Amino acid sequence: MIPQQTLKSSINCTGIGVHSNRKVHMELHPAAPGTGIVFCRSDLPSGSTRMIEAIHTNIIDTRLCTTIGNGRTSVRTIEHLMAALAGCGIDNAVVELDGDEVPVMDGSAAPFVFLIECAGIVEQCAPRRAIEVLRPVKLGDEDRWISVAPAESFSLRCDIDFDHPMLGHQSVLFEPTRTSFRTELSRARTFCRESDVEGILAAGMGRGGSLENTVVIGDDGPLNEDGLRYPDECARHKALDCFGDLYLAGAPILGHVHCRRTGHGMNHALLSALLGDPEAWRLTGAEQEPGYEPVAAIA
Ligand SMILES: [Zn+2]
């Protein structure tokens, strides 16, 4: 049995929202077993209306980022933090924000992994539940698609294929281990093509975007002075986004996910199709094994 985990202590950071361009203070707090990941808008009056569970049924927008809401309030750009929490094996945490967007930091998940590692991770006195995929689910068409198939553990293949000389076709395979998220995906930054910038700004998005938090790909390569962190950084970032979005299943998925030319909208659609079909999955680890003694239970 694998125990649930949370943070050992609270930790915080401050940054700007990549879409809002507003300064936001974020605090990550430990939470009891079974809590899951819950966002709290600390800028709003106390009460349940400022709490938003990070689960797929609360997704309200997937344009250029993943936004969750509870009918009264919302939080956007949660995907990189969700990927870091998934990659570090954090089952339970409360994320407090004094604004409506998770800070973008450097555009990757690495600063969040650093925060989580600084706070420390503790095992809890409850078994981790996982979503076991029982039959394949596939959405999309020949050009863009996302699928999940039964497997003993989670893996993700992500293909991108841009009509751009510097991007073209890239494919990455991610299999989580204790360290693989940190080394293989966490440092991959948000990217866009130089030709996309005008349209993003015209849509009222990306107001906080800069070369400090976004890889901008021009005709001759990245405009960022230091270039890329991985040769296939863009495909790795797409995998990071997908991994973060899939954590809105509410538990890790035991299955192989393969996506091609997809984004937040299709990641969400896959969760809806999979979890909306009671014969396509089941929850494992619901029973606690006798004799289990947690290393350091906090609740
Ligand atoms: Zn992203």
mmCIF file of C-alpha atoms and ligand atoms in Angstrom:
data_model
loop_
_atom_site.group_PDB
_atom_site.id
_atom_site.type_symbol
_atom_site.label_atom_id
_atom_site.label_comp_id
_atom_site.label_asym_id
_atom_site.label_seq_id
_atom_site.Cartn_x
_atom_site.Cartn_y
_atom_site.Cartn_z
ATOM 1 C CA MET A 1 0.000 0.000 0.000
ATOM 2 C CA ILE A 2 1.205 3.503 -0.825
ATOM 3 C CA PRO A 3 0.320 6.119 1.811
ATOM 4 C CA GLN A 4 -1.128 9.511 1.029
ATOM 5 C CA GLN A 5 1.263 12.418 1.420
ATOM 6 C CA THR A 6 1.073 16.085 2.296
ATOM 7 C CA LEU A 7 3.485 18.917 3.004
ATOM 8 C CA LYS A 8 5.498 18.843 6.220
ATOM 9 C CA SER A 9 5.045 22.602 6.740
ATOM 10 C CA SER A 10 3.530 25.634 5.056
ATOM 11 C CA ILE A 11 5.525 27.611 2.517
ATOM 12 C CA ASN A 12 4.858 30.648 0.352
ATOM 13 C CA CYS A 13 5.966 32.656 -2.650
ATOM 14 C CA THR A 14 4.969 35.779 -4.550
ATOM 15 C CA GLY A 15 4.825 36.325 -8.284
ATOM 16 C CA ILE A 16 2.638 37.653 -11.074
ATOM 17 C CA GLY A 17 -0.168 36.041 -13.046
ATOM 18 C CA VAL A 18 0.886 35.419 -16.650
ATOM 19 C CA HIS A 19 -2.563 36.403 -17.898
ATOM 20 C CA SER A 20 -3.640 39.010 -15.293
ATOM 21 C CA ASN A 21 -0.198 40.623 -14.830
ATOM 22 C CA ARG A 22 -1.273 41.131 -11.204
ATOM 23 C CA LYS A 23 0.963 40.384 -8.216
ATOM 24 C CA VAL A 24 -0.252 37.392 -6.212
ATOM 25 C CA HIS A 25 0.886 35.823 -2.949
ATOM 26 C CA MET A 26 0.553 32.045 -2.705
ATOM 27 C CA GLU A 27 0.773 29.829 0.378
ATOM 28 C CA LEU A 28 0.869 26.030 0.284
ATOM 29 C CA HIS A 29 -0.410 24.342 3.449
ATOM 30 C CA PRO A 30 -0.546 20.725 4.681
ATOM 31 C CA ALA A 31 -4.007 19.130 4.653
ATOM 32 C CA ALA A 32 -5.664 16.062 6.199
ATOM 33 C CA PRO A 33 -5.926 12.716 4.362
ATOM 34 C CA GLY A 34 -8.757 12.681 1.851
ATOM 35 C CA THR A 35 -8.699 16.469 1.367
ATOM 36 C CA GLY A 36 -7.177 16.377 -2.100
ATOM 37 C CA ILE A 37 -5.897 19.648 -3.563
ATOM 38 C CA VAL A 38 -8.103 22.591 -2.571
ATOM 39 C CA PHE A 39 -7.629 26.217 -3.614
ATOM 40 C CA CYS A 40 -8.655 29.025 -1.253
ATOM 41 C CA ARG A 41 -9.099 32.664 -2.312
ATOM 42 C CA SER A 42 -7.739 34.397 0.801
ATOM 43 C CA ASP A 43 -8.664 37.805 -0.666
ATOM 44 C CA LEU A 44 -12.360 36.952 -0.288
ATOM 45 C CA PRO A 45 -14.456 36.794 2.930
ATOM 46 C CA SER A 46 -14.043 33.519 4.828
ATOM 47 C CA GLY A 47 -16.531 30.745 4.124
ATOM 48 C CA SER A 48 -16.982 27.834 1.789
ATOM 49 C CA THR A 49 -17.579 30.047 -1.251
ATOM 50 C CA ARG A 50 -13.896 30.941 -1.429
ATOM 51 C CA MET A 51 -12.825 27.276 -1.523
ATOM 52 C CA ILE A 52 -12.485 25.466 -4.862
ATOM 53 C CA GLU A 53 -11.603 21.782 -5.119
ATOM 54 C CA ALA A 54 -9.120 20.974 -7.862
ATOM 55 C CA ILE A 55 -11.287 18.384 -9.578
ATOM 56 C CA HIS A 56 -12.266 18.082 -13.222
ATOM 57 C CA THR A 57 -15.944 18.861 -12.626
ATOM 58 C CA ASN A 58 -14.880 22.325 -11.405
ATOM 59 C CA ILE A 59 -13.043 23.203 -14.654
ATOM 60 C CA ILE A 60 -14.799 26.228 -16.169
ATOM 61 C CA ASP A 61 -12.357 27.419 -18.844
ATOM 62 C CA THR A 62 -9.484 25.857 -20.803
ATOM 63 C CA ARG A 63 -8.432 28.695 -23.109
ATOM 64 C CA LEU A 64 -4.617 29.101 -22.826
ATOM 65 C CA CYS A 65 -4.711 27.807 -19.224
ATOM 66 C CA THR A 66 -6.860 25.708 -16.897
ATOM 67 C CA THR A 67 -9.371 27.625 -14.769
ATOM 68 C CA ILE A 68 -11.472 26.133 -11.981
ATOM 69 C CA GLY A 69 -14.474 27.713 -10.301
ATOM 70 C CA ASN A 70 -17.265 27.011 -7.837
ATOM 71 C CA GLY A 71 -19.986 29.246 -9.316
ATOM 72 C CA ARG A 72 -18.969 32.186 -7.122
ATOM 73 C CA THR A 73 -15.245 32.513 -7.659
ATOM 74 C CA SER A 74 -12.407 31.090 -9.739
ATOM 75 C CA VAL A 75 -8.660 30.498 -9.994
ATOM 76 C CA ARG A 76 -6.773 30.243 -13.263
ATOM 77 C CA THR A 77 -3.446 28.914 -14.543
ATOM 78 C CA ILE A 78 -3.380 26.093 -12.015
ATOM 79 C CA GLU A 79 -1.789 23.485 -14.337
ATOM 80 C CA HIS A 80 1.917 23.952 -13.570
ATOM 81 C CA LEU A 81 1.323 23.891 -9.809
ATOM 82 C CA MET A 82 -0.937 20.835 -10.214
ATOM 83 C CA ALA A 83 1.843 19.106 -12.187
ATOM 84 C CA ALA A 84 4.366 19.880 -9.428
ATOM 85 C CA LEU A 85 2.007 18.538 -6.740
ATOM 86 C CA ALA A 86 1.396 15.379 -8.801
ATOM 87 C CA GLY A 87 5.082 14.975 -9.614
ATOM 88 C CA CYS A 88 6.079 15.309 -5.950
ATOM 89 C CA GLY A 89 3.353 12.870 -4.852
ATOM 90 C CA ILE A 90 1.358 15.411 -2.814
ATOM 91 C CA ASP A 91 -2.163 14.044 -2.338
ATOM 92 C CA ASN A 92 -3.444 16.667 0.085
ATOM 93 C CA ALA A 93 -2.769 20.404 0.240
ATOM 94 C CA VAL A 94 -4.534 23.728 0.569
ATOM 95 C CA VAL A 95 -3.349 26.397 -1.873
ATOM 96 C CA GLU A 96 -4.114 29.892 -0.612
ATOM 97 C CA LEU A 97 -4.030 32.763 -3.129
ATOM 98 C CA ASP A 98 -4.834 36.446 -2.615
ATOM 99 C CA GLY A 99 -5.817 36.778 -6.278
ATOM 100 C CA ASP A 100 -7.437 34.855 -9.119
ATOM 101 C CA GLU A 101 -4.344 33.333 -10.712
ATOM 102 C CA VAL A 102 -1.463 31.091 -9.640
ATOM 103 C CA PRO A 103 1.835 32.974 -10.042
ATOM 104 C CA VAL A 104 3.622 31.982 -13.244
ATOM 105 C CA MET A 105 7.148 32.206 -11.735
ATOM 106 C CA ASP A 106 9.552 31.242 -14.565
ATOM 107 C CA GLY A 107 6.824 29.606 -16.685
ATOM 108 C CA SER A 108 7.708 26.083 -15.565
ATOM 109 C CA ALA A 109 6.890 23.852 -12.575
ATOM 110 C CA ALA A 110 10.453 23.882 -11.191
ATOM 111 C CA PRO A 111 9.901 26.763 -8.702
ATOM 112 C CA PHE A 112 6.887 24.884 -7.268
ATOM 113 C CA VAL A 113 8.900 21.671 -6.951
ATOM 114 C CA PHE A 114 11.551 23.702 -5.109
ATOM 115 C CA LEU A 115 8.901 25.108 -2.726
ATOM 116 C CA ILE A 116 7.446 21.649 -2.043
ATOM 117 C CA GLU A 117 10.893 20.187 -1.411
ATOM 118 C CA CYS A 118 11.751 23.081 0.945
ATOM 119 C CA ALA A 119 8.485 22.543 2.864
ATOM 120 C CA GLY A 120 9.156 18.797 3.054
ATOM 121 C CA ILE A 121 6.831 15.874 2.388
ATOM 122 C CA VAL A 122 5.254 13.571 4.988
ATOM 123 C CA GLU A 123 3.354 10.317 4.711
ATOM 124 C CA GLN A 124 -0.148 10.163 6.177
ATOM 125 C CA CYS A 125 -2.121 7.456 7.868
ATOM 126 C CA ALA A 126 -4.324 6.629 4.893
ATOM 127 C CA PRO A 127 -3.780 4.709 1.662
ATOM 128 C CA ARG A 128 -3.410 6.570 -1.596
ATOM 129 C CA ARG A 129 -6.279 5.970 -3.952
ATOM 130 C CA ALA A 130 -5.701 5.681 -7.666
ATOM 131 C CA ILE A 131 -7.906 5.603 -10.726
ATOM 132 C CA GLU A 132 -7.426 2.284 -12.471
ATOM 133 C CA VAL A 133 -8.334 2.493 -16.145
ATOM 134 C CA LEU A 134 -10.392 -0.550 -17.153
ATOM 135 C CA ARG A 135 -10.856 0.067 -20.853
ATOM 136 C CA PRO A 136 -9.398 2.379 -23.517
ATOM 137 C CA VAL A 137 -10.922 5.800 -24.088
ATOM 138 C CA LYS A 138 -9.949 7.912 -27.112
ATOM 139 C CA LEU A 139 -11.103 11.349 -28.252
ATOM 140 C CA GLY A 140 -10.332 13.537 -31.249
ATOM 141 C CA ASP A 141 -9.569 12.834 -34.901
ATOM 142 C CA GLU A 142 -6.593 11.683 -36.992
ATOM 143 C CA ASP A 143 -4.829 15.002 -36.537
ATOM 144 C CA ARG A 144 -5.398 15.762 -32.842
ATOM 145 C CA TRP A 145 -6.230 13.159 -30.294
ATOM 146 C CA ILE A 146 -5.816 11.999 -26.732
ATOM 147 C CA SER A 147 -6.269 8.490 -25.416
ATOM 148 C CA VAL A 148 -5.883 6.493 -22.237
ATOM 149 C CA ALA A 149 -5.473 2.720 -22.022
ATOM 150 C CA PRO A 150 -5.214 0.299 -19.091
ATOM 151 C CA ALA A 151 -1.700 -0.099 -17.621
ATOM 152 C CA GLU A 152 -0.194 -1.061 -14.262
ATOM 153 C CA SER A 153 1.305 2.383 -13.763
ATOM 154 C CA PHE A 154 0.965 5.859 -15.202
ATOM 155 C CA SER A 155 2.847 6.875 -18.336
ATOM 156 C CA LEU A 156 2.367 9.709 -20.788
ATOM 157 C CA ARG A 157 3.487 10.092 -24.374
ATOM 158 C CA CYS A 158 3.058 13.543 -25.806
ATOM 159 C CA ASP A 159 3.559 14.433 -29.474
ATOM 160 C CA ILE A 160 3.559 17.936 -30.886
ATOM 161 C CA ASP A 161 3.602 18.826 -34.558
ATOM 162 C CA PHE A 162 3.750 22.531 -35.343
ATOM 163 C CA ASP A 163 3.954 24.046 -38.786
ATOM 164 C CA HIS A 164 7.114 25.876 -37.755
ATOM 165 C CA PRO A 165 10.735 25.131 -38.742
ATOM 166 C CA MET A 166 11.983 25.349 -35.131
ATOM 167 C CA LEU A 167 9.270 23.127 -33.639
ATOM 168 C CA GLY A 168 8.080 20.538 -36.132
ATOM 169 C CA HIS A 169 7.501 17.076 -34.702
ATOM 170 C CA GLN A 170 8.642 16.276 -31.148
ATOM 171 C CA SER A 171 7.683 13.310 -28.992
ATOM 172 C CA VAL A 172 8.367 12.707 -25.308
ATOM 173 C CA LEU A 173 7.603 9.769 -23.041
ATOM 174 C CA PHE A 174 7.218 10.458 -19.329
ATOM 175 C CA GLU A 175 7.125 7.717 -16.696
ATOM 176 C CA PRO A 176 6.958 9.065 -13.138
ATOM 177 C CA THR A 177 9.575 7.908 -10.638
ATOM 178 C CA ARG A 178 10.777 9.598 -7.453
ATOM 179 C CA THR A 179 12.883 12.019 -9.463
ATOM 180 C CA SER A 180 11.779 11.883 -13.109
ATOM 181 C CA PHE A 181 9.290 14.746 -12.935
ATOM 182 C CA ARG A 182 11.906 17.059 -11.472
ATOM 183 C CA THR A 183 14.594 16.160 -14.014
ATOM 184 C CA GLU A 184 12.583 15.475 -17.175
ATOM 185 C CA LEU A 185 9.554 17.789 -17.150
ATOM 186 C CA SER A 186 9.546 20.326 -14.315
ATOM 187 C CA ARG A 187 11.960 22.819 -15.922
ATOM 188 C CA ALA A 188 10.146 22.970 -19.286
ATOM 189 C CA ARG A 189 8.662 26.454 -19.715
ATOM 190 C CA THR A 190 5.498 27.811 -21.259
ATOM 191 C CA PHE A 191 6.055 28.659 -24.913
ATOM 192 C CA CYS A 192 4.401 30.421 -27.801
ATOM 193 C CA ARG A 193 5.319 31.388 -31.336
ATOM 194 C CA GLU A 194 6.273 35.006 -31.914
ATOM 195 C CA SER A 195 3.446 35.137 -34.464
ATOM 196 C CA ASP A 196 0.926 34.140 -31.725
ATOM 197 C CA VAL A 197 1.775 37.010 -29.352
ATOM 198 C CA GLU A 198 -0.440 39.646 -30.950
ATOM 199 C CA GLY A 199 -3.497 37.372 -30.941
ATOM 200 C CA ILE A 200 -2.960 36.323 -27.304
ATOM 201 C CA LEU A 201 -2.738 39.964 -26.168
ATOM 202 C CA ALA A 202 -5.734 40.936 -28.322
ATOM 203 C CA ALA A 203 -7.739 38.225 -26.510
ATOM 204 C CA GLY A 204 -6.918 39.931 -23.204
ATOM 205 C CA MET A 205 -4.593 37.096 -22.191
ATOM 206 C CA GLY A 206 -0.846 36.925 -21.567
ATOM 207 C CA ARG A 207 -0.610 40.435 -20.083
ATOM 208 C CA GLY A 208 2.066 39.257 -17.659
ATOM 209 C CA GLY A 209 3.934 37.268 -20.295
ATOM 210 C CA SER A 210 7.592 38.095 -20.921
ATOM 211 C CA LEU A 211 10.832 36.381 -21.841
ATOM 212 C CA GLU A 212 11.246 35.887 -18.054
ATOM 213 C CA ASN A 213 8.372 33.374 -18.028
ATOM 214 C CA THR A 214 7.727 32.304 -21.620
ATOM 215 C CA VAL A 215 9.825 30.806 -24.398
ATOM 216 C CA VAL A 216 8.975 32.814 -27.513
ATOM 217 C CA ILE A 217 9.858 30.982 -30.700
ATOM 218 C CA GLY A 218 10.741 33.262 -33.601
ATOM 219 C CA ASP A 219 11.518 32.197 -37.186
ATOM 220 C CA ASP A 220 15.175 31.612 -36.298
ATOM 221 C CA GLY A 221 14.708 30.082 -32.855
ATOM 222 C CA PRO A 222 13.913 31.184 -29.314
ATOM 223 C CA LEU A 223 14.098 34.925 -28.628
ATOM 224 C CA ASN A 224 15.160 34.132 -25.038
ATOM 225 C CA GLU A 225 18.820 34.966 -24.547
ATOM 226 C CA ASP A 226 19.740 31.658 -22.915
ATOM 227 C CA GLY A 227 17.906 29.524 -25.470
ATOM 228 C CA LEU A 228 16.146 26.310 -24.509
ATOM 229 C CA ARG A 229 16.506 24.242 -21.331
ATOM 230 C CA TYR A 230 15.920 20.976 -23.241
ATOM 231 C CA PRO A 231 16.168 20.551 -27.053
ATOM 232 C CA ASP A 232 12.530 19.366 -27.007
ATOM 233 C CA GLU A 233 11.414 21.784 -24.272
ATOM 234 C CA CYS A 234 8.114 22.538 -26.033
ATOM 235 C CA ALA A 235 6.974 18.902 -26.140
ATOM 236 C CA ARG A 236 8.092 18.474 -22.535
ATOM 237 C CA HIS A 237 6.040 21.508 -21.521
ATOM 238 C CA LYS A 238 2.971 20.102 -23.284
ATOM 239 C CA ALA A 239 3.515 16.872 -21.331
ATOM 240 C CA LEU A 240 3.859 18.917 -18.105
ATOM 241 C CA ASP A 241 0.562 20.710 -18.859
ATOM 242 C CA CYS A 242 -1.175 17.410 -19.594
ATOM 243 C CA PHE A 243 0.217 15.773 -16.447
ATOM 244 C CA GLY A 244 -1.007 18.735 -14.351
ATOM 245 C CA ASP A 245 -4.435 18.771 -15.990
ATOM 246 C CA LEU A 246 -4.855 15.023 -15.497
ATOM 247 C CA TYR A 247 -4.274 15.453 -11.753
ATOM 248 C CA LEU A 248 -7.708 17.066 -11.720
ATOM 249 C CA ALA A 249 -8.983 13.505 -11.883
ATOM 250 C CA GLY A 250 -8.649 13.817 -8.094
ATOM 251 C CA ALA A 251 -6.149 10.956 -7.841
ATOM 252 C CA PRO A 252 -3.275 9.504 -9.873
ATOM 253 C CA ILE A 253 -4.337 7.592 -12.996
ATOM 254 C CA LEU A 254 -3.101 4.045 -13.564
ATOM 255 C CA GLY A 255 -3.048 4.007 -17.337
ATOM 256 C CA HIS A 256 -1.052 4.984 -20.419
ATOM 257 C CA VAL A 257 -2.020 8.363 -21.852
ATOM 258 C CA HIS A 258 -1.025 9.335 -25.387
ATOM 259 C CA CYS A 259 -1.802 12.755 -26.786
ATOM 260 C CA ARG A 260 -1.037 14.417 -30.094
ATOM 261 C CA ARG A 261 -1.461 18.141 -30.812
ATOM 262 C CA THR A 262 -3.775 18.659 -27.872
ATOM 263 C CA GLY A 263 -4.197 21.264 -25.163
ATOM 264 C CA HIS A 264 -6.031 21.952 -21.925
ATOM 265 C CA GLY A 265 -9.467 21.519 -23.544
ATOM 266 C CA MET A 266 -8.796 17.974 -24.706
ATOM 267 C CA ASN A 267 -7.058 17.039 -21.462
ATOM 268 C CA HIS A 268 -10.256 18.054 -19.686
ATOM 269 C CA ALA A 269 -12.430 16.253 -22.248
ATOM 270 C CA LEU A 270 -10.486 13.030 -21.642
ATOM 271 C CA LEU A 271 -11.128 13.243 -17.897
ATOM 272 C CA SER A 272 -14.831 13.876 -18.507
ATOM 273 C CA ALA A 273 -15.102 10.931 -20.929
ATOM 274 C CA LEU A 274 -13.118 8.544 -18.713
ATOM 275 C CA LEU A 275 -14.620 9.465 -15.353
ATOM 276 C CA GLY A 276 -18.090 9.944 -16.815
ATOM 277 C CA ASP A 277 -18.186 6.276 -17.784
ATOM 278 C CA PRO A 278 -18.425 4.157 -14.600
ATOM 279 C CA GLU A 279 -17.358 1.050 -16.535
ATOM 280 C CA ALA A 280 -14.129 2.648 -17.772
ATOM 281 C CA TRP A 281 -12.416 2.967 -14.371
ATOM 282 C CA ARG A 282 -12.464 2.045 -10.710
ATOM 283 C CA LEU A 283 -10.906 3.470 -7.571
ATOM 284 C CA THR A 284 -8.136 1.371 -6.032
ATOM 285 C CA GLY A 285 -6.560 1.579 -2.596
ATOM 286 C CA ALA A 286 -9.842 2.385 -0.910
ATOM 287 C CA GLU A 287 -9.226 -0.262 1.734
ATOM 288 C CA GLN A 288 -6.485 0.292 4.262
ATOM 289 C CA GLU A 289 -4.234 -2.693 4.629
ATOM 290 C CA PRO A 290 -3.996 -4.076 8.190
ATOM 291 C CA GLY A 291 -0.677 -3.572 9.926
ATOM 292 C CA TYR A 292 0.248 -0.444 8.033
ATOM 293 C CA GLU A 293 2.262 1.974 10.142
ATOM 294 C CA PRO A 294 2.901 5.385 8.678
ATOM 295 C CA VAL A 295 6.388 6.851 8.861
ATOM 296 C CA ALA A 296 5.128 10.243 9.969
ATOM 297 C CA ALA A 297 1.410 10.712 10.164
ATOM 298 C CA ILE A 298 0.134 14.230 10.654
ATOM 299 C CA ALA A 299 -3.543 13.427 10.820
HETATM 300 ZN ZN ZN B 1 1.764 25.344 -19.469
#
